[in-house]
Amino acid sequence: MSAIGIDFGTSFCSASWVNPQTGRPEVITFHETGTAKIPSVVFFPDKGEPYVGQGPLMQLENLGGLRDDQRQMVLQATVQSIKRKMKRNGRFRTAQRDYSHTDIISLILKKIRTEAERSCVFNEPITELVLTHPVMFEEWKKELLQDAARQAGFQKVTLLEEPVSAAIGYIGANNQPNTKGVMVYDLGAGTFDVAYVQVEHNGRNTEYHIPVPPRGDSMCGGDDIDMVLYQEWEQLARSQYRRPLSPREGEIDLGFLFRCRKGKELLSDMPQYMFNELLPPAPGSPLQRLQMNITRQEFNSKIDKVIDRTISKTKELLDDIRAKNLPLDYAILIGGSSRIPLVSERLQQILGKVPVRTTGAVDAAVALGASYYRLAKDHVHRNDGNGSATASADSNEDCFCIYCGKKFKKSFRFCMFCGKPNYLLK
């Protein structure tokens, strides 16, 4: 069976495959975008099939030039950030029918599968998938992802935690045979995860363990940083023109929010930037323009509270690592928002002499690790909590915490929700 690995992201997805000519995992360049990313955006027209990816994203980015009624039509028919908004029984009503959140995620995964078949030379249909997810992810969300993947045409679906996938991918792609322990800091658009992965090299086999509970925040990510910039523009619009950014009071203008994301990316690369933006047109009002000059220092001060939430979680994990005297060779940054210089600066402050490294392709590192995992899955093991290795097949066995009752995987031997070590087998 042909297989791919997918990193299902809040804003963008990336994928990988094992190139049969080289026998090595490679990031897939999507035919539609010409890049390794495809937007996690779905547009539902009044008639016809839903559109997924670059087209719907560009439509959102260009909302500023549309009339109010046209803008509302686009907004009401578009779904974005579904990974963060995911609900167990969530529904999205369109002109034609209702779509469950499983349906919407399935549309995105099916689009990736189709694009992968166009971009890569597979000898047979893609039926196998390694799908990554945040380490702090409720069990029902994992089940929803699996259901969506099967609905998208994947017959065999393996779930893999994003930090573990990133560690496997980084070590495999960068030939790091002497690595004994790595911290993975993952700041994506909608979620944050930080985990410690211990690596043991036993002859030709490499084993990956998670000996201490990872940390995370499912409601902290680049989206929150975008909103910080959005609120700055909102205050400026009210001060200068006595109106909100959106033509409708109390509504977030998604087109302008996407421009804030672009601004965040620019400030990650430049010491300062002069923003010059047209306000979304309001009925009966002339075109209005806002200008704002933001330095890197000012940007850092505005987003410090968001970054501090991630550093606090990272410090908790670091204390566990040091308390158990575990080896830590370096930390790697993944997730698009980890490019922000303040992230590496704050992280280096608490790590001391432990180096902070970038993966080179922060947006595709997790997806690449998914294919490395599949390539060597018979040799990938998880820690059973008592210092011995457990085969990956056993790590998928379900357990239930006797304190809070939540379900998690046996491989961790501690509850991912309350942190207590006791468990009951299913």
Short mmCIF file of C-alpha atoms in Angstrom, two decimals:
data_model
loop_
_atom_site.label_atom_id
_atom_site.label_comp_id
_atom_site.label_asym_id
_atom_site.label_seq_id
_atom_site.Cartn_x
_atom_site.Cartn_y
_atom_site.Cartn_z
CA MET A 1 0.00 0.00 0.00
CA SER A 2 1.19 3.54 -0.79
CA ALA A 3 1.36 5.85 2.20
CA ILE A 4 1.88 9.47 3.18
CA GLY A 5 2.37 11.36 6.43
CA ILE A 6 0.23 14.41 7.18
CA ASP A 7 0.69 17.18 9.71
CA PHE A 8 -2.87 18.50 10.05
CA GLY A 9 -2.44 22.12 11.13
CA THR A 10 -4.76 24.89 12.24
CA SER A 11 -3.83 27.24 9.39
CA PHE A 12 -1.84 25.01 7.03
CA CYS A 13 -1.19 21.33 6.46
CA SER A 14 1.97 19.68 5.17
CA ALA A 15 2.68 16.15 4.02
CA SER A 16 5.51 13.76 3.23
CA TRP A 17 6.16 10.48 1.45
CA VAL A 18 8.93 7.93 1.07
CA ASN A 19 10.41 8.44 -2.37
CA PRO A 20 10.83 4.95 -3.88
CA GLN A 21 13.81 6.11 -5.95
CA THR A 22 15.84 7.22 -2.94
CA GLY A 23 14.18 5.19 -0.20
CA ARG A 24 14.12 8.31 1.99
CA PRO A 25 11.28 10.48 3.30
CA GLU A 26 10.71 13.76 1.47
CA VAL A 27 8.39 16.71 1.98
CA ILE A 28 5.65 16.89 -0.67
CA THR A 29 5.44 20.07 -2.73
CA PHE A 30 1.79 20.63 -3.53
CA HIS A 31 0.92 21.19 -7.16
CA GLU A 32 -1.72 23.79 -6.28
CA THR A 33 0.47 26.08 -4.17
CA GLY A 34 3.98 25.26 -5.37
CA THR A 35 4.99 25.03 -1.70
CA ALA A 36 5.07 22.46 1.10
CA LYS A 37 1.94 23.96 2.68
CA ILE A 38 -1.72 23.83 1.82
CA PRO A 39 -4.23 26.05 3.68
CA SER A 40 -6.70 24.38 6.05
CA VAL A 41 -9.55 26.47 4.67
CA VAL A 42 -12.82 25.26 3.11
CA PHE A 43 -15.33 27.32 1.11
CA PHE A 44 -18.86 26.06 0.53
CA PRO A 45 -20.48 27.69 -2.54
CA ASP A 46 -24.24 27.92 -3.01
CA LYS A 47 -23.96 25.31 -5.77
CA GLY A 48 -21.39 22.66 -6.53
CA GLU A 49 -18.69 20.95 -4.52
CA PRO A 50 -16.72 22.58 -1.66
CA TYR A 51 -13.35 24.18 -2.42
CA VAL A 52 -10.33 23.46 -0.22
CA GLY A 53 -6.96 25.15 0.07
CA GLN A 54 -5.37 28.12 -1.65
CA GLY A 55 -8.44 29.48 -3.45
CA PRO A 56 -10.56 29.88 -0.28
CA LEU A 57 -7.58 31.42 1.55
CA MET A 58 -6.98 34.02 -1.18
CA GLN A 59 -10.67 34.82 -1.16
CA LEU A 60 -10.48 35.58 2.56
CA GLU A 61 -7.34 37.66 2.14
CA ASN A 62 -9.07 39.80 -0.49
CA LEU A 63 -12.25 40.50 1.46
CA GLY A 64 -11.31 44.17 1.90
CA GLY A 65 -12.33 45.07 -1.64
CA LEU A 66 -15.78 43.47 -1.53
CA ARG A 67 -19.15 45.03 -0.77
CA ASP A 68 -20.56 44.27 2.65
CA ASP A 69 -23.12 41.76 1.32
CA GLN A 70 -20.46 39.96 -0.72
CA ARG A 71 -18.11 39.88 2.25
CA GLN A 72 -20.79 38.42 4.50
CA MET A 73 -21.57 35.72 1.93
CA VAL A 74 -17.92 34.65 1.83
CA LEU A 75 -17.51 34.72 5.62
CA GLN A 76 -20.66 32.71 6.23
CA ALA A 77 -19.63 30.07 3.70
CA THR A 78 -15.98 29.64 4.82
CA VAL A 79 -14.48 27.45 7.53
CA GLN A 80 -10.96 28.10 8.81
CA SER A 81 -9.03 27.02 11.94
CA ILE A 82 -11.20 23.88 12.24
CA LYS A 83 -8.47 22.11 14.23
CA ARG A 84 -8.84 24.65 17.02
CA LYS A 85 -12.63 24.97 16.70
CA MET A 86 -13.22 21.22 16.56
CA LYS A 87 -16.28 20.02 18.50
CA ARG A 88 -17.49 16.50 19.12
CA ASN A 89 -20.91 17.15 17.56
CA GLY A 90 -19.97 20.31 15.70
CA ARG A 91 -21.99 21.23 12.60
CA PHE A 92 -21.58 23.81 9.85
CA ARG A 93 -24.72 24.73 7.92
CA THR A 94 -24.43 25.64 4.24
CA ALA A 95 -26.95 26.47 1.53
CA GLN A 96 -26.96 22.84 0.42
CA ARG A 97 -26.57 20.74 3.58
CA ASP A 98 -25.08 20.46 7.04
CA TYR A 99 -21.47 19.34 7.40
CA SER A 100 -20.10 17.80 10.59
CA HIS A 101 -16.63 18.73 11.75
CA THR A 102 -15.60 15.21 10.72
CA ASP A 103 -16.84 15.97 7.20
CA ILE A 104 -14.90 19.22 7.04
CA ILE A 105 -11.62 17.66 8.19
CA SER A 106 -12.21 14.80 5.77
CA LEU A 107 -12.48 17.29 2.89
CA ILE A 108 -9.08 18.76 3.82
CA LEU A 109 -7.41 15.34 4.13
CA LYS A 110 -8.94 14.19 0.85
CA LYS A 111 -7.59 17.33 -0.85
CA ILE A 112 -4.10 16.56 0.47
CA ARG A 113 -4.39 12.96 -0.72
CA THR A 114 -5.42 14.13 -4.22
CA GLU A 115 -2.64 16.72 -4.37
CA ALA A 116 -0.07 14.15 -3.21
CA GLU A 117 -1.11 11.79 -6.02
CA ARG A 118 -0.65 14.64 -8.51
CA SER A 119 2.74 15.74 -7.14
CA CYS A 120 4.37 12.35 -6.48
CA VAL A 121 4.74 9.16 -8.50
CA PHE A 122 2.93 6.44 -6.58
CA ASN A 123 2.63 2.94 -8.03
CA GLU A 124 -0.79 2.44 -6.45
CA PRO A 125 -3.50 4.50 -4.73
CA ILE A 126 -2.65 6.09 -1.37
CA THR A 127 -4.45 4.05 1.27
CA GLU A 128 -2.17 4.34 4.33
CA LEU A 129 -1.70 7.43 6.50
CA VAL A 130 0.39 8.48 9.47
CA LEU A 131 -1.51 11.46 10.89
CA THR A 132 0.02 13.67 13.56
CA HIS A 133 -1.78 15.48 16.36
CA PRO A 134 -0.91 17.66 19.39
CA VAL A 135 0.27 15.68 22.38
CA MET A 136 -2.30 17.41 24.58
CA PHE A 137 -5.27 16.32 22.52
CA GLU A 138 -8.48 14.87 23.94
CA GLU A 139 -9.27 11.26 23.04
CA TRP A 140 -12.48 12.14 21.22
CA LYS A 141 -10.52 14.52 18.98
CA LYS A 142 -8.14 11.70 18.04
CA GLU A 143 -11.09 9.48 17.22
CA LEU A 144 -12.63 12.27 15.14
CA LEU A 145 -9.36 12.60 13.18
CA GLN A 146 -9.29 8.87 12.53
CA ASP A 147 -12.92 8.88 11.34
CA ALA A 148 -12.21 11.82 9.04
CA ALA A 149 -9.14 10.11 7.58
CA ARG A 150 -11.07 6.93 6.81
CA GLN A 151 -13.83 9.02 5.27
CA ALA A 152 -11.15 10.62 3.07
CA GLY A 153 -10.23 7.21 1.66
CA PHE A 154 -7.37 6.08 3.93
CA GLN A 155 -7.81 2.43 4.89
CA LYS A 156 -5.07 2.27 7.50
CA VAL A 157 -4.59 5.24 9.84
CA THR A 158 -1.82 5.57 12.43
CA LEU A 159 -1.84 8.49 14.87
CA LEU A 160 1.44 9.98 16.05
CA GLU A 161 2.12 12.78 18.53
CA GLU A 162 3.53 15.88 16.82
CA PRO A 163 6.58 16.38 19.10
CA VAL A 164 7.62 12.73 18.70
CA SER A 165 7.20 13.00 14.94
CA ALA A 166 9.30 16.18 14.89
CA ALA A 167 12.09 14.55 16.91
CA ILE A 168 12.15 11.50 14.64
CA GLY A 169 12.19 13.71 11.56
CA TYR A 170 14.92 16.03 12.82
CA ILE A 171 17.22 13.21 13.92
CA GLY A 172 16.61 11.27 10.72
CA ALA A 173 16.98 14.18 8.31
CA ASN A 174 20.00 15.75 10.03
CA ASN A 175 21.92 12.54 10.84
CA GLN A 176 22.16 13.06 14.60
CA PRO A 177 23.23 9.57 15.79
CA ASN A 178 24.59 10.78 19.12
CA THR A 179 21.41 12.47 20.32
CA LYS A 180 20.24 11.12 23.67
CA GLY A 181 17.50 13.58 24.56
CA VAL A 182 15.71 16.42 22.79
CA MET A 183 13.07 18.93 23.79
CA VAL A 184 10.52 19.76 21.10
CA TYR A 185 8.89 23.21 21.32
CA ASP A 186 5.93 23.38 18.93
CA LEU A 187 4.11 26.71 18.56
CA GLY A 188 1.59 26.35 15.76
CA ALA A 189 -1.26 28.58 14.70
CA GLY A 190 -3.82 27.21 17.13
CA THR A 191 -2.05 25.01 19.68
CA PHE A 192 1.15 24.77 21.70
CA ASP A 193 2.99 21.59 22.72
CA VAL A 194 6.30 20.96 24.39
CA ALA A 195 7.64 17.47 24.99
CA TYR A 196 10.84 15.69 25.92
CA VAL A 197 11.87 12.75 23.74
CA GLN A 198 14.57 10.39 24.97
CA VAL A 199 16.52 8.55 22.27
CA GLU A 200 18.30 5.23 22.67
CA HIS A 201 20.43 3.74 19.90
CA ASN A 202 20.55 -0.05 20.18
CA GLY A 203 22.66 -1.32 17.34
CA ARG A 204 20.70 -0.76 14.13
CA ASN A 205 17.52 0.17 16.01
CA THR A 206 16.60 3.54 17.46
CA GLU A 207 14.04 3.75 20.26
CA TYR A 208 12.11 6.89 21.19
CA HIS A 209 10.68 7.31 24.68
CA ILE A 210 8.54 9.94 26.42
CA PRO A 211 9.59 9.39 30.05
CA VAL A 212 7.99 12.55 31.52
CA PRO A 213 4.55 14.06 30.93
CA PRO A 214 4.52 16.57 28.08
CA ARG A 215 2.91 19.97 28.49
CA GLY A 216 0.68 21.94 26.19
CA ASP A 217 -2.09 24.45 25.68
CA SER A 218 -4.75 23.65 23.09
CA MET A 219 -5.90 27.28 23.06
CA CYS A 220 -2.57 29.06 22.61
CA GLY A 221 -0.86 29.69 19.31
CA GLY A 222 -0.10 32.05 16.47
CA ASP A 223 -3.81 32.90 16.16
CA ASP A 224 -3.57 34.62 19.54
CA ILE A 225 -0.61 36.67 18.37
CA ASP A 226 -2.55 37.66 15.25
CA MET A 227 -5.37 38.85 17.50
CA VAL A 228 -2.95 40.99 19.52
CA LEU A 229 -2.05 42.86 16.32
CA TYR A 230 -5.70 42.97 15.28
CA GLN A 231 -6.64 44.66 18.55
CA GLU A 232 -3.90 47.26 18.01
CA TRP A 233 -5.41 48.09 14.61
CA GLU A 234 -8.89 48.09 16.16
CA GLN A 235 -7.87 50.72 18.70
CA LEU A 236 -6.24 52.83 15.99
CA ALA A 237 -9.34 52.66 13.77
CA ARG A 238 -11.60 53.71 16.64
CA SER A 239 -9.25 56.52 17.62
CA GLN A 240 -8.72 57.87 14.10
CA TYR A 241 -12.05 57.19 12.39
CA ARG A 242 -14.37 56.34 15.30
CA ARG A 243 -15.28 52.98 13.78
CA PRO A 244 -14.23 49.33 14.23
CA LEU A 245 -12.17 47.47 11.67
CA SER A 246 -15.14 45.41 10.61
CA PRO A 247 -18.07 47.26 9.04
CA ARG A 248 -20.21 45.39 11.56
CA GLU A 249 -19.79 46.15 15.26
CA GLY A 250 -18.56 43.20 17.33
CA GLU A 251 -17.46 41.16 14.32
CA ILE A 252 -13.91 40.08 13.49
CA ASP A 253 -12.98 40.89 9.91
CA LEU A 254 -11.18 37.73 8.77
CA GLY A 255 -9.58 39.43 5.79
CA PHE A 256 -7.92 42.00 8.04
CA LEU A 257 -7.00 39.26 10.52
CA PHE A 258 -5.11 37.44 7.76
CA ARG A 259 -3.25 40.68 7.01
CA CYS A 260 -2.26 40.76 10.69
CA ARG A 261 -0.76 37.30 10.21
CA LYS A 262 1.32 38.65 7.34
CA GLY A 263 2.41 41.49 9.59
CA LYS A 264 3.49 39.03 12.27
CA GLU A 265 5.60 37.17 9.72
CA LEU A 266 7.22 40.40 8.52
CA LEU A 267 8.08 41.47 12.06
CA SER A 268 9.69 38.07 12.60
CA ASP A 269 12.19 38.91 9.84
CA MET A 270 12.64 42.69 10.17
CA PRO A 271 13.58 44.95 13.13
CA GLN A 272 10.67 47.28 12.31
CA TYR A 273 7.94 47.64 9.74
CA MET A 274 5.64 50.37 8.48
CA PHE A 275 2.14 48.98 7.92
CA ASN A 276 -0.11 50.76 5.46
CA GLU A 277 -3.60 49.23 5.30
CA LEU A 278 -6.98 50.09 3.81
CA LEU A 279 -9.88 49.57 6.15
CA PRO A 280 -12.65 47.22 4.99
CA PRO A 281 -15.18 49.57 3.33
CA ALA A 282 -18.23 50.50 5.39
CA PRO A 283 -21.58 51.32 3.69
CA GLY A 284 -21.71 55.01 2.73
CA SER A 285 -18.13 55.72 3.84
CA PRO A 286 -15.14 56.67 1.65
CA LEU A 287 -12.02 54.52 1.56
CA GLN A 288 -10.05 54.98 4.75
CA ARG A 289 -6.38 54.19 5.34
CA LEU A 290 -4.45 53.38 8.51
CA GLN A 291 -0.69 53.52 9.04
CA MET A 292 1.25 52.01 11.91
CA ASN A 293 4.98 51.77 12.49
CA ILE A 294 5.92 48.92 14.83
CA THR A 295 9.44 48.07 15.98
CA ARG A 296 10.51 44.58 16.97
CA GLN A 297 10.79 45.74 20.58
CA GLU A 298 7.22 47.08 20.57
CA PHE A 299 5.98 43.89 18.93
CA ASN A 300 7.70 41.79 21.59
CA SER A 301 6.11 43.78 24.41
CA LYS A 302 2.64 43.31 22.90
CA ILE A 303 2.93 39.53 22.46
CA ASP A 304 4.95 38.78 25.60
CA LYS A 305 1.93 37.46 27.52
CA VAL A 306 1.20 34.90 24.81
CA ILE A 307 4.82 33.74 24.63
CA ASP A 308 5.02 33.67 28.43
CA ARG A 309 2.22 31.06 28.51
CA THR A 310 4.39 28.74 26.43
CA ILE A 311 7.56 29.44 28.42
CA SER A 312 5.75 28.68 31.67
CA LYS A 313 4.74 25.25 30.35
CA THR A 314 8.26 24.68 29.03
CA LYS A 315 9.76 25.54 32.41
CA GLU A 316 7.53 22.93 34.07
CA LEU A 317 8.78 20.28 31.66
CA LEU A 318 12.39 21.38 32.07
CA ASP A 319 12.08 21.03 35.85
CA ASP A 320 10.87 17.43 35.36
CA ILE A 321 13.76 16.64 33.02
CA ARG A 322 16.33 18.00 35.47
CA ALA A 323 14.68 16.34 38.47
CA LYS A 324 15.02 12.95 36.77
CA ASN A 325 18.57 13.79 35.59
CA LEU A 326 17.65 12.98 31.98
CA PRO A 327 20.03 13.86 29.13
CA LEU A 328 19.12 16.96 27.11
CA ASP A 329 21.30 17.68 24.07
CA TYR A 330 19.27 20.46 22.46
CA ALA A 331 15.82 21.89 21.87
CA ILE A 332 14.25 22.16 18.44
CA LEU A 333 11.67 24.71 17.33
CA ILE A 334 8.77 23.71 15.11
CA GLY A 335 5.49 25.36 14.15
CA GLY A 336 5.21 28.53 12.09
CA SER A 337 5.06 30.92 15.05
CA SER A 338 8.30 29.51 16.51
CA ARG A 339 10.05 31.73 13.93
CA ILE A 340 9.35 34.76 16.11
CA PRO A 341 12.77 35.79 17.52
CA LEU A 342 11.31 36.37 20.99
CA VAL A 343 10.54 32.65 21.22
CA SER A 344 14.15 31.52 20.84
CA GLU A 345 15.35 34.36 23.08
CA ARG A 346 13.00 33.44 25.94
CA LEU A 347 13.63 29.73 25.49
CA GLN A 348 17.40 30.17 25.58
CA GLN A 349 17.10 32.11 28.85
CA ILE A 350 15.62 29.11 30.68
CA LEU A 351 17.72 26.45 28.90
CA GLY A 352 21.06 28.04 29.70
CA LYS A 353 23.83 26.24 27.81
CA VAL A 354 21.47 23.82 26.05
CA PRO A 355 21.36 25.02 22.42
CA VAL A 356 18.13 25.96 20.65
CA ARG A 357 17.96 24.73 17.05
CA THR A 358 15.60 25.33 14.17
CA THR A 359 14.62 22.50 11.88
CA GLY A 360 15.18 24.45 8.69
CA ALA A 361 11.61 23.73 7.58
CA VAL A 362 9.56 24.43 10.69
CA ASP A 363 6.29 24.04 8.79
CA ALA A 364 7.14 20.60 7.40
CA ALA A 365 9.25 19.05 10.18
CA VAL A 366 6.34 17.19 11.76
CA ALA A 367 5.07 15.82 8.43
CA LEU A 368 8.57 14.65 7.52
CA GLY A 369 8.85 12.80 10.82
CA ALA A 370 5.60 10.95 10.07
CA SER A 371 7.21 9.28 7.05
CA TYR A 372 10.41 8.54 8.97
CA TYR A 373 8.19 6.92 11.60
CA ARG A 374 6.46 4.75 9.05
CA LEU A 375 9.77 3.81 7.45
CA ALA A 376 11.12 2.51 10.74
CA LYS A 377 7.91 1.85 12.69
CA ASP A 378 8.94 -1.68 13.57
CA HIS A 379 11.87 -0.17 15.48
CA VAL A 380 10.07 2.75 17.11
CA HIS A 381 9.24 2.10 20.74
CA ARG A 382 7.63 4.00 23.55
CA ASN A 383 8.42 4.05 27.24
CA ASP A 384 6.19 2.04 29.54
CA GLY A 385 7.06 4.17 32.56
CA ASN A 386 9.34 1.61 34.22
CA GLY A 387 12.44 2.20 32.14
CA SER A 388 11.79 -0.61 29.63
CA ALA A 389 10.80 -0.26 26.01
CA THR A 390 7.33 -1.16 24.79
CA ALA A 391 6.66 -2.02 21.15
CA SER A 392 4.65 0.54 19.23
CA ALA A 393 1.76 -1.89 18.77
CA ASP A 394 1.36 -2.15 22.54
CA SER A 395 1.56 1.64 22.92
CA ASN A 396 -1.84 2.00 21.23
CA GLU A 397 -3.63 0.06 23.98
CA ASP A 398 -6.15 2.21 25.83
CA CYS A 399 -6.01 2.92 29.56
CA PHE A 400 -8.32 4.78 31.93
CA CYS A 401 -7.22 6.95 34.84
CA ILE A 402 -8.68 5.71 38.14
CA TYR A 403 -8.78 9.30 39.42
CA CYS A 404 -10.36 11.36 36.65
CA GLY A 405 -11.61 8.57 34.38
CA LYS A 406 -10.12 10.06 31.19
CA LYS A 407 -8.80 7.72 28.49
CA PHE A 408 -5.21 7.81 27.25
CA LYS A 409 -2.58 5.45 25.84
CA LYS A 410 -0.78 2.78 27.84
CA SER A 411 2.59 3.94 26.53
CA PHE A 412 2.55 6.96 28.85
CA ARG A 413 1.59 5.22 32.12
CA PHE A 414 0.48 8.54 33.52
CA CYS A 415 -2.73 10.41 32.94
CA MET A 416 -2.36 13.07 30.25
CA PHE A 417 -5.12 15.09 31.95
CA CYS A 418 -4.53 15.00 35.72
CA GLY A 419 -0.90 13.81 35.66
CA LYS A 420 -1.33 10.96 38.13
CA PRO A 421 0.52 7.72 37.40
CA ASN A 422 -2.15 5.09 38.12
CA TYR A 423 -4.14 3.54 35.32
CA LEU A 424 -6.54 0.70 34.48
CA LEU A 425 -6.31 -1.29 31.28
CA LYS A 426 -9.33 -1.22 29.03
#
